[in-house]
Short mmCIF file of C-alpha atoms in Angstrom, two decimals:
data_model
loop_
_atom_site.label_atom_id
_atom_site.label_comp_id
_atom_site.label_asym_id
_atom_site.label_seq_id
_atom_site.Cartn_x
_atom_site.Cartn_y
_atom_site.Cartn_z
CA UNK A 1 59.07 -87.08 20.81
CA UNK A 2 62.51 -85.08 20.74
CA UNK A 3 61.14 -83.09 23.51
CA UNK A 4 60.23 -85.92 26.04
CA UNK A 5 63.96 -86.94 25.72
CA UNK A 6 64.93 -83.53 26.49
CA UNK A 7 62.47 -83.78 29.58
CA UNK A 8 63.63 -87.33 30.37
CA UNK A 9 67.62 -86.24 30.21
CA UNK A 10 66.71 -83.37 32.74
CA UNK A 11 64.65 -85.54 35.09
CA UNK A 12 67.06 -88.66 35.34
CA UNK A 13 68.46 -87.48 38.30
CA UNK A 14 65.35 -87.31 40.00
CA UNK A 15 64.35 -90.92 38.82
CA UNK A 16 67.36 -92.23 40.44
CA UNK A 17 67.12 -89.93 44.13
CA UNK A 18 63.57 -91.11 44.05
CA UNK A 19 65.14 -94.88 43.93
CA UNK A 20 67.25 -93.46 46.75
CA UNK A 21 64.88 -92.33 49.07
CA UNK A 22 62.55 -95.36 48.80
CA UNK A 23 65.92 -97.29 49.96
CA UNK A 24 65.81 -99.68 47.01
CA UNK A 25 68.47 -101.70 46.99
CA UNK A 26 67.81 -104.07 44.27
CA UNK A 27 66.91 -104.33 40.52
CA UNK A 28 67.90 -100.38 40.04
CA UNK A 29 67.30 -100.97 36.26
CA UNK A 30 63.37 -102.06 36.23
CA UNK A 31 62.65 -99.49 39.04
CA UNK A 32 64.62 -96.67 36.88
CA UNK A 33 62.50 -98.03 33.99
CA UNK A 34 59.29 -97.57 35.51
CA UNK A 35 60.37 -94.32 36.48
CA UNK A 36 60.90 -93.08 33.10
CA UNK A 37 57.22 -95.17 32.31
CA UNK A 38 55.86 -92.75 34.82
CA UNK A 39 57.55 -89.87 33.83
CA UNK A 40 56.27 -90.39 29.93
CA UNK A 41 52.80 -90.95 31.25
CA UNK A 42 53.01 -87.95 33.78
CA UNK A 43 54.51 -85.54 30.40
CA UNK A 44 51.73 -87.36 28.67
CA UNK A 45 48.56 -86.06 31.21
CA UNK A 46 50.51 -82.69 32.21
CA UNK A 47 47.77 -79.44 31.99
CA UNK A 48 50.06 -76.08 32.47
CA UNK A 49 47.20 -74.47 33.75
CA UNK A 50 47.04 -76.25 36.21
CA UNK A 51 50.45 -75.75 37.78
CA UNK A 52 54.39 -76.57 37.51
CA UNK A 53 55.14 -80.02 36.17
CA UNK A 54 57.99 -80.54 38.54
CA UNK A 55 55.98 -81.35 41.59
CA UNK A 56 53.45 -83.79 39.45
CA UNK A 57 56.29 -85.10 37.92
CA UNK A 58 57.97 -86.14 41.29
CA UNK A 59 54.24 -87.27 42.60
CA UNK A 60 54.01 -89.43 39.41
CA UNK A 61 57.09 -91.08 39.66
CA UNK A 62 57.17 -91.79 43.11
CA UNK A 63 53.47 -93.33 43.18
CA UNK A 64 54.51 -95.43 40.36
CA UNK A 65 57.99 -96.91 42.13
CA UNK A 66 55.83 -97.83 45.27
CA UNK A 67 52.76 -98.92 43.69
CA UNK A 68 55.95 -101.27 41.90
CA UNK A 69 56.67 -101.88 45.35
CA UNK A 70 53.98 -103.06 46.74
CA UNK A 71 52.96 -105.67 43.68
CA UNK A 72 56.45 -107.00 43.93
CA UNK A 73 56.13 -107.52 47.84
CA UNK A 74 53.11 -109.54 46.86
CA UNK A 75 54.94 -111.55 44.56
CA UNK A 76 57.53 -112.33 46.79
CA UNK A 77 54.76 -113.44 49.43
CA UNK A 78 53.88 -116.23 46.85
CA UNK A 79 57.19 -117.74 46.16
CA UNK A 80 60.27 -119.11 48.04
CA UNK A 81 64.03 -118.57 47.26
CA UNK A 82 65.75 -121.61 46.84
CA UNK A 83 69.58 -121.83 48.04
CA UNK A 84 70.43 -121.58 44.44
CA UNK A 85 68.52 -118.50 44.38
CA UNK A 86 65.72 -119.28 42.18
CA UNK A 87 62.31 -118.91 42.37
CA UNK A 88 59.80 -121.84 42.73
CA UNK A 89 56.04 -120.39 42.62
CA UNK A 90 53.83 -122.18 45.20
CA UNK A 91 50.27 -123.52 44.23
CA UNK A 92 47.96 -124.63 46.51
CA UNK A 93 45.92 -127.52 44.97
CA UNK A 94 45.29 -129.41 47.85
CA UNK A 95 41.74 -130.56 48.37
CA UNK A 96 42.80 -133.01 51.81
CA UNK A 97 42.60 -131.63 55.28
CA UNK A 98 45.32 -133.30 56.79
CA UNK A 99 49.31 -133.43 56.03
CA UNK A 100 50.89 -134.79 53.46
CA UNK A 101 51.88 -139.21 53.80
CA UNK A 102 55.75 -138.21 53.17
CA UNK A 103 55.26 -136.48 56.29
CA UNK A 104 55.08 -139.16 58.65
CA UNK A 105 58.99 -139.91 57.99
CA UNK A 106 59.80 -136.98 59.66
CA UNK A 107 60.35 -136.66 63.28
CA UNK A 108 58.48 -134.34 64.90
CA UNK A 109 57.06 -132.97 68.23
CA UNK A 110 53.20 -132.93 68.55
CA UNK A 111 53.31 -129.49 68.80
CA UNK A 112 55.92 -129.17 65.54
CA UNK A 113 52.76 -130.95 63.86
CA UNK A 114 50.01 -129.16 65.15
CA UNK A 115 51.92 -125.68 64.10
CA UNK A 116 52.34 -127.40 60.20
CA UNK A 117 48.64 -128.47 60.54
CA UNK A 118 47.88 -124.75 61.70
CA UNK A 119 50.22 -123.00 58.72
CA UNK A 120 49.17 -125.19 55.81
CA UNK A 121 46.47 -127.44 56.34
CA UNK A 122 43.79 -124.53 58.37
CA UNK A 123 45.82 -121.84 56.43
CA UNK A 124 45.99 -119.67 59.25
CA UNK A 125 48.11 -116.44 58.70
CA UNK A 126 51.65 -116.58 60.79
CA UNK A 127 50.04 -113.41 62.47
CA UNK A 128 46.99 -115.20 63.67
CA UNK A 129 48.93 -117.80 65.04
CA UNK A 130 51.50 -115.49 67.20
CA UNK A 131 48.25 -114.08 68.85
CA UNK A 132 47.04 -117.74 69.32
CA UNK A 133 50.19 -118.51 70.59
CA UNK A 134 51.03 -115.61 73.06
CA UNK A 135 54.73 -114.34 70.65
CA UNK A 136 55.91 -111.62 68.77
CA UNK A 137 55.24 -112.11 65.43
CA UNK A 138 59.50 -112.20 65.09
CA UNK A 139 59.08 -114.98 67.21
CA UNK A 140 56.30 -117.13 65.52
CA UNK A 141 58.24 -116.27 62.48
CA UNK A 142 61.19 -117.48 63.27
CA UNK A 143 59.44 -120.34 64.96
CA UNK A 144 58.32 -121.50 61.20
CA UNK A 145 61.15 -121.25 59.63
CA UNK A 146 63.26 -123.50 62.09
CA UNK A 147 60.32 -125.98 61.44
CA UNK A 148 60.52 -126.22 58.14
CA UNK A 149 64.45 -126.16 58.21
CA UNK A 150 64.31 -128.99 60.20
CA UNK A 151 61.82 -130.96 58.12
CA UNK A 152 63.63 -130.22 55.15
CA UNK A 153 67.03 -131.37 57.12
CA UNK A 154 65.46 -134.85 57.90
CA UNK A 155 63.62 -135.11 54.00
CA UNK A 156 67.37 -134.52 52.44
CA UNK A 157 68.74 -137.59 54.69
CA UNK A 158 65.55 -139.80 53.59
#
């Protein structure tokens, strides 16, 4: 085990220029961790006949930060930050096919409703509805998130 810390010493720098490259900018710490993970499981599976471990070493690592990429993007497609910066994970349990009563307080535009309707009742995909709706997906994106602004605006006042 000695000699994996001798091997993890030399390749911290490349653990953190990997970070670097990938441009992430958060949670250094857990990336750098599964960095080292990698780097244990890569000295772990290393064959010398089968070439230098540098190169699989780097390939390892790097596979393992964006794999770590990608399942935290798909976390963060699941929750919502709250203004106070915490996370509140979203279930759908909904068995109705309309909006919710509390709703109907709010002030809306048809069209405000039929894009809520569209989002969370048919669970169509923000892409699908910038096609339907002839914008950028910037647009229908930004489109949303004035929408719900605004209904959360006018549920705060309630």
């Amino acid at each position: 085990m000695e000699h994996f810390e001798l091997v993890m010493a030399q390749y911290t720098p490349m653990v953190s220029a990997i970070i670097r490259k990938l441009h992430i900018y958060r949670d250094h710490d857990a990336f750098r961790q599964v960095g080292y993970v990698a780097l244990w499981q890569a000295y772990d599976r290393f064959d010398e006949e089968k070439g230098n471990f540098t190169p699989f070493a780097y390939r390892s690592i790097h596979g393992a930060m964006l794999d770590e990429l990608k399942r935290q993007s798909r976390i963060s497609a699941t929750s919502v930050i709250m203004e106070n910066n915490s996370f509140e994970w979203i279930e759908d349990n909904r068995t109705e096919d309309t909006l919710p009563e509390w709703l109907d307080e709010v002030v809306l535009s048809q069209a405000e409703r039929e894009l809520l309707e569209q989002l969370f009742v048919q669970g169509k995909s923000v892409s699908e509805l910038a096609v339907a709706h002839a914008l950028s997906l910037a647009g229908m994106k930004k489109r949303r998130e004035r929408l719900l602004k605004k209904v959360k605006e006018q549920l705060e006042t309630l």
